[in-house]
Amino acid sequence: MAKRPCKSLFEDRTFDSVQEALAYDETTHGFSLKDVTARLALDPYQRIRLINWIRTEHPAPSEAVALTGSEAFFGSDEYLKPALEDDPLLQIVPDDSSDSEDEEELEKADPPKDLATATRRITALQRKLQQAKQDLLYYRGFVSERLNLAGLADELKNTSVSTTTHAAVPLRDDDSHYFQSYAENDIHSVMIQDKVRTATYAKYILSNPEVFRDAVVMDVGCGTGILSLFAAKAGAKRVFAIDASDIAEKAAQIVKDNELDNIITVIRGKVEDIKLPDGYDHVDIIVSEWMGYALLYESMLDSVLNARDRFLRPEGVMAPSQCKMMFALCEAGELFKERIGFWSDIYGFDLSAMAKGVYDEAVVDVVGPETVLSQPVVVKDLFLGNITQKQLDFSSPFTVISTAERRTKVHAFVLYFDTFFTNTGEPVPEDTDVYIVRDGDPVLAEVWPVGGRPHQPRRMSTGEQLKGKGRPKVTSFSTGPASVPTHWKQTVFFLRDPITAGEGTVVEGTFKCRKSEDNSRELDVEIHYRVKDPEEPNAPSEAIVQLYKVR
């Protein structure tokens, strides 16, 4: 390595070796790469950034010598990209500059003539082997941590999509598996066949032609493009369908197959990074099905809010406009037996150790309406018109009161969410009840055109459409136990110590939710609570805390 040509860090001058280039920079410019690396205690990544920063930004030698290690570029991945192709300075160890003496020894062609010479060459080879092993470990770490092989593979495909604008996007580690999972057919099949979900979106879009007619619409996380198709059919002038996964290719084909490619443009990329086609800076409506388990799992809402801040015009409409996280007591006896209780007796053996981890993980499953033993309370009300990403990590007090008619073991808390759409994008009035879809409900079938005829929405009853002066027109659905089950199901938090509750038993506490530090698309939940007997409301009670992962 020391014999390879190497360019000075501060001049357009090339030397025969790394040693000569570094020595020149030190004697001529007063800059010692070795000394600065040692003084600032730079790790290999920071040292690479330093070299590329000098070669890119061309600072004065005195400025490079005066660095403190706190400069922003030491943490910027921008400077991990080589500024000089095949730069030998990026491939040497700062402590020994490739051991020039070893290099000279190994370059000798003659076989050793004595034991001392042979020993020197063996020592040089051992050092070289050890350095090669260190380099291998280093570059493996570099690739896995910084280049993200999964994201790199996606980019190398570089597939052009019909009627699309492609944005080359480096994926975060948290993103790669997430976007890959949405490239598969199965997940889209499940979502499309969730009739509560799909029919409600269709009902909102197709029954509000005054909102969508001649509008410019953005569909964030478009998947198959079904919401974009609805928007086009409702009269939208242009629709930009955004998705960062491979499903964008199929979405573009679907758009073409349905002869809507003159209206819908599929854009492959993360919404944080894409640009709209020329002539479009803003959109009138953002529609997205961003909700995850426990509403916030997968953190897709962050991307939707980014799109809102970048692209939605003032007074534009977010669809949905509002979501409420609902929280209640849940008997969950059958689910407890399925997930935990049965382990205690397996062919006469106690395998209950297998159930211990269940208390640390939220369980996503369907619970019946009869298992809910309190009126639900709102632990988070998200109005998409103004909520910020920072507010998605939250702590909320709650008080739930048992409705159990007799003393009952409460094995869990249950969390679900209600979703609201308004034709104006404004918040729903406080007295708005969510629409509960039940088996046989016409909403599950009414939006599908028959024989190519346009959709004719049925006449709604007074309770379904809010017609009061100044009140928005509301469309809604619930993922709670009272509704036809959705693919979101409910999120169940099992209690290590079940609550024995009778009518009027009060459970009060705090629900805390935040993005996981390990993976920003997962959630960390803390539930702090106390149980109060209604007959002795002032009696002291134990404070209990349980921690959960939603993943």
mmCIF file of C-alpha atoms in Angstrom, residues 126-432:
data_model
loop_
_atom_site.group_PDB
_atom_site.id
_atom_site.type_symbol
_atom_site.label_atom_id
_atom_site.label_comp_id
_atom_site.label_asym_id
_atom_site.label_seq_id
_atom_site.Cartn_x
_atom_site.Cartn_y
_atom_site.Cartn_z
ATOM 1 C CA GLN A 126 2.093 -12.381 10.227
ATOM 2 C CA ARG A 127 1.584 -8.627 10.575
ATOM 3 C CA LYS A 128 0.181 -8.428 7.073
ATOM 4 C CA LEU A 129 -2.214 -11.312 7.764
ATOM 5 C CA GLN A 130 -3.387 -9.749 11.005
ATOM 6 C CA GLN A 131 -3.955 -6.423 9.274
ATOM 7 C CA ALA A 132 -5.914 -8.161 6.502
ATOM 8 C CA LYS A 133 -8.156 -9.772 9.122
ATOM 9 C CA GLN A 134 -8.738 -6.397 10.782
ATOM 10 C CA ASP A 135 -9.488 -4.790 7.430
ATOM 11 C CA LEU A 136 -11.995 -7.541 6.625
ATOM 12 C CA LEU A 137 -13.816 -7.048 9.919
ATOM 13 C CA TYR A 138 -13.788 -3.299 9.476
ATOM 14 C CA TYR A 139 -15.167 -3.310 5.947
ATOM 15 C CA ARG A 140 -17.818 -5.885 6.845
ATOM 16 C CA GLY A 141 -19.001 -3.538 9.579
ATOM 17 C CA PHE A 142 -18.776 -0.585 7.240
ATOM 18 C CA VAL A 143 -20.975 -2.252 4.626
ATOM 19 C CA SER A 144 -23.575 -3.619 7.023
ATOM 20 C CA GLU A 145 -23.893 -0.463 9.125
ATOM 21 C CA ARG A 146 -23.543 2.253 6.516
ATOM 22 C CA LEU A 147 -24.340 1.034 3.050
ATOM 23 C CA ASN A 148 -27.386 -1.089 3.968
ATOM 24 C CA LEU A 149 -27.142 -4.037 1.601
ATOM 25 C CA ALA A 150 -30.893 -4.472 1.348
ATOM 26 C CA GLY A 151 -31.391 -0.876 0.295
ATOM 27 C CA LEU A 152 -28.411 -1.046 -2.035
ATOM 28 C CA ALA A 153 -29.850 -4.092 -3.776
ATOM 29 C CA ASP A 154 -33.112 -2.233 -4.350
ATOM 30 C CA GLU A 155 -31.274 0.696 -5.846
ATOM 31 C CA LEU A 156 -29.174 -1.493 -8.150
ATOM 32 C CA LYS A 157 -32.386 -2.799 -9.705
ATOM 33 C CA ASN A 158 -33.098 0.769 -10.819
ATOM 34 C CA THR A 159 -36.251 -0.413 -12.527
ATOM 35 C CA SER A 160 -38.029 2.235 -14.520
ATOM 36 C CA VAL A 161 -41.766 2.352 -13.925
ATOM 37 C CA SER A 162 -44.245 3.498 -16.532
ATOM 38 C CA THR A 163 -45.625 6.974 -15.810
ATOM 39 C CA THR A 164 -43.402 7.254 -12.735
ATOM 40 C CA THR A 165 -40.726 9.539 -11.361
ATOM 41 C CA HIS A 166 -37.982 7.523 -9.638
ATOM 42 C CA ALA A 167 -36.184 8.902 -6.605
ATOM 43 C CA ALA A 168 -33.013 7.073 -5.577
ATOM 44 C CA VAL A 169 -33.318 6.766 -1.822
ATOM 45 C CA PRO A 170 -30.829 5.250 0.652
ATOM 46 C CA LEU A 171 -32.902 3.331 3.167
ATOM 47 C CA ARG A 172 -32.410 3.560 6.912
ATOM 48 C CA ASP A 173 -31.854 0.226 8.646
ATOM 49 C CA ASP A 174 -35.313 0.554 10.219
ATOM 50 C CA ASP A 175 -36.822 1.036 6.767
ATOM 51 C CA SER A 176 -35.355 -1.781 4.694
ATOM 52 C CA HIS A 177 -37.398 -4.685 6.073
ATOM 53 C CA TYR A 178 -40.473 -2.445 6.300
ATOM 54 C CA PHE A 179 -40.459 -1.518 2.617
ATOM 55 C CA GLN A 180 -39.514 -5.035 1.522
ATOM 56 C CA SER A 181 -42.497 -6.471 3.400
ATOM 57 C CA TYR A 182 -44.848 -4.227 1.423
ATOM 58 C CA ALA A 183 -43.488 -5.547 -1.876
ATOM 59 C CA GLU A 184 -45.250 -8.889 -1.323
ATOM 60 C CA ASN A 185 -48.742 -9.705 -2.590
ATOM 61 C CA ASP A 186 -50.072 -11.274 0.601
ATOM 62 C CA ILE A 187 -50.058 -8.129 2.720
ATOM 63 C CA HIS A 188 -51.947 -6.180 0.048
ATOM 64 C CA SER A 189 -54.446 -9.000 -0.348
ATOM 65 C CA VAL A 190 -55.177 -8.847 3.384
ATOM 66 C CA MET A 191 -55.641 -5.063 3.322
ATOM 67 C CA ILE A 192 -57.802 -4.985 0.184
ATOM 68 C CA GLN A 193 -60.055 -7.722 1.588
ATOM 69 C CA ASP A 194 -60.476 -5.847 4.858
ATOM 70 C CA LYS A 195 -63.925 -4.600 3.862
ATOM 71 C CA VAL A 196 -64.313 -2.207 6.781
ATOM 72 C CA ARG A 197 -61.108 -0.458 5.761
ATOM 73 C CA THR A 198 -61.446 -0.480 1.987
ATOM 74 C CA ALA A 199 -65.186 0.179 1.833
ATOM 75 C CA THR A 200 -64.963 3.135 4.219
ATOM 76 C CA TYR A 201 -62.194 4.765 2.187
ATOM 77 C CA ALA A 202 -64.191 4.157 -0.984
ATOM 78 C CA LYS A 203 -67.350 5.507 0.632
ATOM 79 C CA TYR A 204 -65.583 8.688 1.705
ATOM 80 C CA ILE A 205 -63.912 9.319 -1.642
ATOM 81 C CA LEU A 206 -66.791 8.343 -3.941
ATOM 82 C CA SER A 207 -69.531 10.018 -1.899
ATOM 83 C CA ASN A 208 -67.687 13.362 -1.767
ATOM 84 C CA PRO A 209 -67.271 14.293 -5.443
ATOM 85 C CA GLU A 210 -67.365 17.985 -4.508
ATOM 86 C CA VAL A 211 -64.121 17.436 -2.562
ATOM 87 C CA PHE A 212 -62.262 15.450 -5.233
ATOM 88 C CA ARG A 213 -63.550 16.985 -8.464
ATOM 89 C CA ASP A 214 -60.660 18.736 -10.274
ATOM 90 C CA ALA A 215 -58.451 18.304 -7.199
ATOM 91 C CA VAL A 216 -54.763 17.412 -7.117
ATOM 92 C CA VAL A 217 -54.418 14.421 -4.814
ATOM 93 C CA MET A 218 -51.420 12.737 -3.188
ATOM 94 C CA ASP A 219 -51.704 9.099 -2.070
ATOM 95 C CA VAL A 220 -48.917 8.411 0.450
ATOM 96 C CA GLY A 221 -47.937 4.739 0.643
ATOM 97 C CA CYS A 222 -50.178 3.893 -2.285
ATOM 98 C CA GLY A 223 -49.543 0.132 -2.323
ATOM 99 C CA THR A 224 -51.651 -1.327 -5.142
ATOM 100 C CA GLY A 225 -52.975 2.168 -5.884
ATOM 101 C CA ILE A 226 -56.568 1.397 -4.899
ATOM 102 C CA LEU A 227 -57.110 4.765 -3.175
ATOM 103 C CA SER A 228 -55.624 6.551 -6.173
ATOM 104 C CA LEU A 229 -58.047 4.702 -8.441
ATOM 105 C CA PHE A 230 -60.955 5.775 -6.251
ATOM 106 C CA ALA A 231 -59.738 9.394 -6.329
ATOM 107 C CA ALA A 232 -59.456 9.360 -10.125
ATOM 108 C CA LYS A 233 -62.962 7.933 -10.430
ATOM 109 C CA ALA A 234 -64.237 10.648 -8.083
ATOM 110 C CA GLY A 235 -63.026 13.304 -10.528
ATOM 111 C CA ALA A 236 -59.512 14.189 -9.400
ATOM 112 C CA LYS A 237 -57.542 16.136 -11.993
ATOM 113 C CA ARG A 238 -54.162 14.631 -11.028
ATOM 114 C CA VAL A 239 -53.187 11.954 -8.555
ATOM 115 C CA PHE A 240 -49.622 11.354 -7.380
ATOM 116 C CA ALA A 241 -49.291 7.839 -5.924
ATOM 117 C CA ILE A 242 -46.178 7.507 -3.770
ATOM 118 C CA ASP A 243 -44.564 4.276 -2.570
ATOM 119 C CA ALA A 244 -40.978 3.325 -1.718
ATOM 120 C CA SER A 245 -41.383 -0.438 -2.123
ATOM 121 C CA ASP A 246 -41.367 -2.633 -5.228
ATOM 122 C CA ILE A 247 -45.180 -2.602 -5.205
ATOM 123 C CA ALA A 248 -44.891 0.716 -7.069
ATOM 124 C CA GLU A 249 -44.089 -1.248 -10.224
ATOM 125 C CA LYS A 250 -47.322 -3.218 -9.969
ATOM 126 C CA ALA A 251 -49.264 -0.090 -9.058
ATOM 127 C CA ALA A 252 -48.071 1.573 -12.267
ATOM 128 C CA GLN A 253 -49.198 -1.453 -14.273
ATOM 129 C CA ILE A 254 -52.579 -1.441 -12.502
ATOM 130 C CA VAL A 255 -53.029 2.237 -13.339
ATOM 131 C CA LYS A 256 -52.227 1.532 -16.978
ATOM 132 C CA ASP A 257 -54.502 -1.525 -17.111
ATOM 133 C CA ASN A 258 -57.381 0.629 -15.869
ATOM 134 C CA GLU A 259 -56.602 3.359 -18.445
ATOM 135 C CA LEU A 260 -56.038 6.000 -15.772
ATOM 136 C CA ASP A 261 -52.375 6.726 -16.512
ATOM 137 C CA ASN A 262 -53.403 10.116 -17.896
ATOM 138 C CA ILE A 263 -54.497 11.067 -14.360
ATOM 139 C CA ILE A 264 -52.419 8.954 -11.960
ATOM 140 C CA THR A 265 -48.634 9.162 -11.775
ATOM 141 C CA VAL A 266 -46.846 6.581 -9.634
ATOM 142 C CA ILE A 267 -43.696 7.924 -7.980
ATOM 143 C CA ARG A 268 -41.235 5.383 -6.575
ATOM 144 C CA GLY A 269 -39.452 6.706 -3.498
ATOM 145 C CA LYS A 270 -39.824 7.880 0.083
ATOM 146 C CA VAL A 271 -42.188 10.817 0.323
ATOM 147 C CA GLU A 272 -39.552 12.647 2.377
ATOM 148 C CA ASP A 273 -37.280 12.717 -0.677
ATOM 149 C CA ILE A 274 -39.459 12.795 -3.793
ATOM 150 C CA LYS A 275 -40.225 15.796 -5.949
ATOM 151 C CA LEU A 276 -43.473 16.396 -7.774
ATOM 152 C CA PRO A 277 -43.451 16.725 -11.576
ATOM 153 C CA ASP A 278 -42.862 20.145 -13.091
ATOM 154 C CA GLY A 279 -45.756 22.521 -12.640
ATOM 155 C CA TYR A 280 -46.894 21.022 -9.317
ATOM 156 C CA ASP A 281 -45.712 22.347 -5.980
ATOM 157 C CA HIS A 282 -48.741 21.603 -3.815
ATOM 158 C CA VAL A 283 -51.713 19.261 -3.616
ATOM 159 C CA ASP A 284 -55.291 19.802 -2.472
ATOM 160 C CA ILE A 285 -55.810 16.477 -0.705
ATOM 161 C CA ILE A 286 -53.535 13.926 0.945
ATOM 162 C CA VAL A 287 -55.098 10.502 1.296
ATOM 163 C CA SER A 288 -53.270 7.680 3.007
ATOM 164 C CA GLU A 289 -53.915 4.440 4.815
ATOM 165 C CA TRP A 290 -51.042 4.847 7.249
ATOM 166 C CA MET A 291 -52.472 3.247 10.382
ATOM 167 C CA GLY A 292 -50.654 0.320 12.013
ATOM 168 C CA TYR A 293 -51.303 -1.960 14.955
ATOM 169 C CA ALA A 294 -52.076 0.159 18.021
ATOM 170 C CA LEU A 295 -52.452 2.937 15.417
ATOM 171 C CA LEU A 296 -48.824 4.122 15.546
ATOM 172 C CA TYR A 297 -46.886 0.896 14.902
ATOM 173 C CA GLU A 298 -44.674 1.209 11.766
ATOM 174 C CA SER A 299 -44.411 5.007 12.205
ATOM 175 C CA MET A 300 -45.838 5.671 8.756
ATOM 176 C CA LEU A 301 -47.681 8.677 10.138
ATOM 177 C CA ASP A 302 -44.320 10.481 10.329
ATOM 178 C CA SER A 303 -44.076 10.269 6.542
ATOM 179 C CA VAL A 304 -47.667 11.461 6.073
ATOM 180 C CA LEU A 305 -47.018 14.497 8.275
ATOM 181 C CA ASN A 306 -43.849 15.218 6.315
ATOM 182 C CA ALA A 307 -45.919 15.136 3.117
ATOM 183 C CA ARG A 308 -48.477 17.466 4.716
ATOM 184 C CA ASP A 309 -45.827 20.002 5.679
ATOM 185 C CA ARG A 310 -44.106 19.862 2.278
ATOM 186 C CA PHE A 311 -46.971 19.557 -0.168
ATOM 187 C CA LEU A 312 -50.458 20.279 1.237
ATOM 188 C CA ARG A 313 -51.780 23.699 0.371
ATOM 189 C CA PRO A 314 -53.254 25.871 3.128
ATOM 190 C CA GLU A 315 -56.810 24.723 3.921
ATOM 191 C CA GLY A 316 -56.107 21.440 2.149
ATOM 192 C CA VAL A 317 -57.756 18.206 3.289
ATOM 193 C CA MET A 318 -56.117 15.306 5.102
ATOM 194 C CA ALA A 319 -57.913 11.978 4.678
ATOM 195 C CA PRO A 320 -58.352 10.624 7.253
ATOM 196 C CA SER A 321 -58.524 13.853 9.203
ATOM 197 C CA GLN A 322 -58.518 12.426 12.709
ATOM 198 C CA CYS A 323 -57.837 9.235 14.695
ATOM 199 C CA LYS A 324 -58.559 8.459 18.318
ATOM 200 C CA MET A 325 -56.746 5.814 20.358
ATOM 201 C CA MET A 326 -59.275 4.070 22.610
ATOM 202 C CA PHE A 327 -58.410 2.241 25.838
ATOM 203 C CA ALA A 328 -60.489 -0.068 28.041
ATOM 204 C CA LEU A 329 -60.536 -2.943 30.519
ATOM 205 C CA CYS A 330 -60.726 -6.388 28.913
ATOM 206 C CA GLU A 331 -61.607 -9.698 30.564
ATOM 207 C CA ALA A 332 -59.742 -11.584 27.760
ATOM 208 C CA GLY A 333 -60.208 -14.941 29.498
ATOM 209 C CA GLU A 334 -60.230 -17.090 26.365
ATOM 210 C CA LEU A 335 -57.282 -15.283 24.856
ATOM 211 C CA PHE A 336 -55.413 -15.667 28.147
ATOM 212 C CA LYS A 337 -55.967 -19.433 28.014
ATOM 213 C CA GLU A 338 -54.775 -19.593 24.384
ATOM 214 C CA ARG A 339 -51.640 -17.515 24.877
ATOM 215 C CA ILE A 340 -50.654 -18.110 28.509
ATOM 216 C CA GLY A 341 -52.798 -20.418 30.611
ATOM 217 C CA PHE A 342 -52.475 -23.604 28.546
ATOM 218 C CA TRP A 343 -48.690 -23.761 29.101
ATOM 219 C CA SER A 344 -49.169 -24.745 32.745
ATOM 220 C CA ASP A 345 -50.302 -28.279 31.874
ATOM 221 C CA ILE A 346 -48.912 -29.924 28.736
ATOM 222 C CA TYR A 347 -49.385 -33.693 28.974
ATOM 223 C CA GLY A 348 -48.920 -33.353 32.706
ATOM 224 C CA PHE A 349 -45.822 -31.159 32.488
ATOM 225 C CA ASP A 350 -45.475 -27.536 33.612
ATOM 226 C CA LEU A 351 -44.229 -25.458 30.644
ATOM 227 C CA SER A 352 -45.368 -22.125 32.079
ATOM 228 C CA ALA A 353 -41.857 -20.679 31.604
ATOM 229 C CA MET A 354 -42.827 -20.394 27.923
ATOM 230 C CA ALA A 355 -45.508 -17.847 28.793
ATOM 231 C CA LYS A 356 -43.309 -15.386 30.664
ATOM 232 C CA GLY A 357 -42.348 -13.370 27.606
ATOM 233 C CA VAL A 358 -45.992 -12.836 26.639
ATOM 234 C CA TYR A 359 -46.332 -10.246 29.384
ATOM 235 C CA ASP A 360 -43.592 -8.155 27.774
ATOM 236 C CA GLU A 361 -45.133 -8.093 24.302
ATOM 237 C CA ALA A 362 -48.428 -6.586 23.217
ATOM 238 C CA VAL A 363 -50.648 -9.234 21.605
ATOM 239 C CA VAL A 364 -52.504 -8.373 18.408
ATOM 240 C CA ASP A 365 -55.693 -10.422 18.244
ATOM 241 C CA VAL A 366 -59.482 -10.156 18.110
ATOM 242 C CA VAL A 367 -61.420 -9.939 21.367
ATOM 243 C CA GLY A 368 -65.193 -10.103 21.515
ATOM 244 C CA PRO A 369 -67.316 -7.104 22.547
ATOM 245 C CA GLU A 370 -68.555 -9.032 25.582
ATOM 246 C CA THR A 371 -64.993 -9.107 26.981
ATOM 247 C CA VAL A 372 -64.760 -5.310 27.246
ATOM 248 C CA LEU A 373 -65.579 -4.422 30.852
ATOM 249 C CA SER A 374 -65.511 -0.618 30.817
ATOM 250 C CA GLN A 375 -66.491 2.262 28.628
ATOM 251 C CA PRO A 376 -63.463 3.059 26.448
ATOM 252 C CA VAL A 377 -61.587 6.300 27.024
ATOM 253 C CA VAL A 378 -59.473 8.325 24.599
ATOM 254 C CA VAL A 379 -55.754 8.193 25.449
ATOM 255 C CA LYS A 380 -54.665 10.100 22.327
ATOM 256 C CA ASP A 381 -56.654 12.263 19.907
ATOM 257 C CA LEU A 382 -54.697 12.887 16.716
ATOM 258 C CA PHE A 383 -55.968 15.677 14.468
ATOM 259 C CA LEU A 384 -53.886 15.337 11.332
ATOM 260 C CA GLY A 385 -54.309 18.969 10.389
ATOM 261 C CA ASN A 386 -51.832 20.174 12.981
ATOM 262 C CA ILE A 387 -50.306 17.332 15.004
ATOM 263 C CA THR A 388 -46.507 17.178 14.896
ATOM 264 C CA GLN A 389 -44.134 14.217 14.791
ATOM 265 C CA LYS A 390 -42.842 15.141 18.230
ATOM 266 C CA GLN A 391 -46.346 14.766 19.664
ATOM 267 C CA LEU A 392 -46.516 11.121 18.553
ATOM 268 C CA ASP A 393 -44.475 10.200 21.638
ATOM 269 C CA PHE A 394 -46.883 10.912 24.458
ATOM 270 C CA SER A 395 -48.013 10.289 28.024
ATOM 271 C CA SER A 396 -51.728 10.364 28.808
ATOM 272 C CA PRO A 397 -53.655 9.924 32.087
ATOM 273 C CA PHE A 398 -56.661 7.618 32.053
ATOM 274 C CA THR A 399 -59.495 6.537 34.311
ATOM 275 C CA VAL A 400 -61.631 3.524 33.398
ATOM 276 C CA ILE A 401 -64.549 2.263 35.471
ATOM 277 C CA SER A 402 -65.544 -1.380 35.471
ATOM 278 C CA THR A 403 -68.978 -2.269 34.125
ATOM 279 C CA ALA A 404 -68.720 -5.917 35.228
ATOM 280 C CA GLU A 405 -71.994 -7.049 36.780
ATOM 281 C CA ARG A 406 -70.195 -9.476 39.099
ATOM 282 C CA ARG A 407 -66.649 -9.796 40.376
ATOM 283 C CA THR A 408 -64.536 -10.771 37.374
ATOM 284 C CA LYS A 409 -60.866 -11.275 36.641
ATOM 285 C CA VAL A 410 -59.634 -8.644 34.216
ATOM 286 C CA HIS A 411 -56.625 -10.148 32.445
ATOM 287 C CA ALA A 412 -55.731 -7.222 30.161
ATOM 288 C CA PHE A 413 -56.138 -3.722 28.863
ATOM 289 C CA VAL A 414 -57.247 -3.419 25.247
ATOM 290 C CA LEU A 415 -56.304 -0.662 22.794
ATOM 291 C CA TYR A 416 -57.871 0.089 19.417
ATOM 292 C CA PHE A 417 -58.503 3.159 17.282
ATOM 293 C CA ASP A 418 -61.371 5.006 15.635
ATOM 294 C CA THR A 419 -60.793 6.790 12.324
ATOM 295 C CA PHE A 420 -62.659 9.828 10.995
ATOM 296 C CA PHE A 421 -62.859 11.551 7.599
ATOM 297 C CA THR A 422 -64.448 14.958 7.048
ATOM 298 C CA ASN A 423 -65.250 16.650 3.787
ATOM 299 C CA THR A 424 -63.570 19.830 5.028
ATOM 300 C CA GLY A 425 -60.567 18.305 6.763
ATOM 301 C CA GLU A 426 -61.550 19.946 10.051
ATOM 302 C CA PRO A 427 -61.860 18.115 13.386
ATOM 303 C CA VAL A 428 -65.052 16.188 14.053
ATOM 304 C CA PRO A 429 -67.452 17.751 16.564
ATOM 305 C CA GLU A 430 -66.921 16.432 20.083
ATOM 306 C CA ASP A 431 -70.315 14.713 20.158
ATOM 307 C CA THR A 432 -69.563 12.646 17.044
#
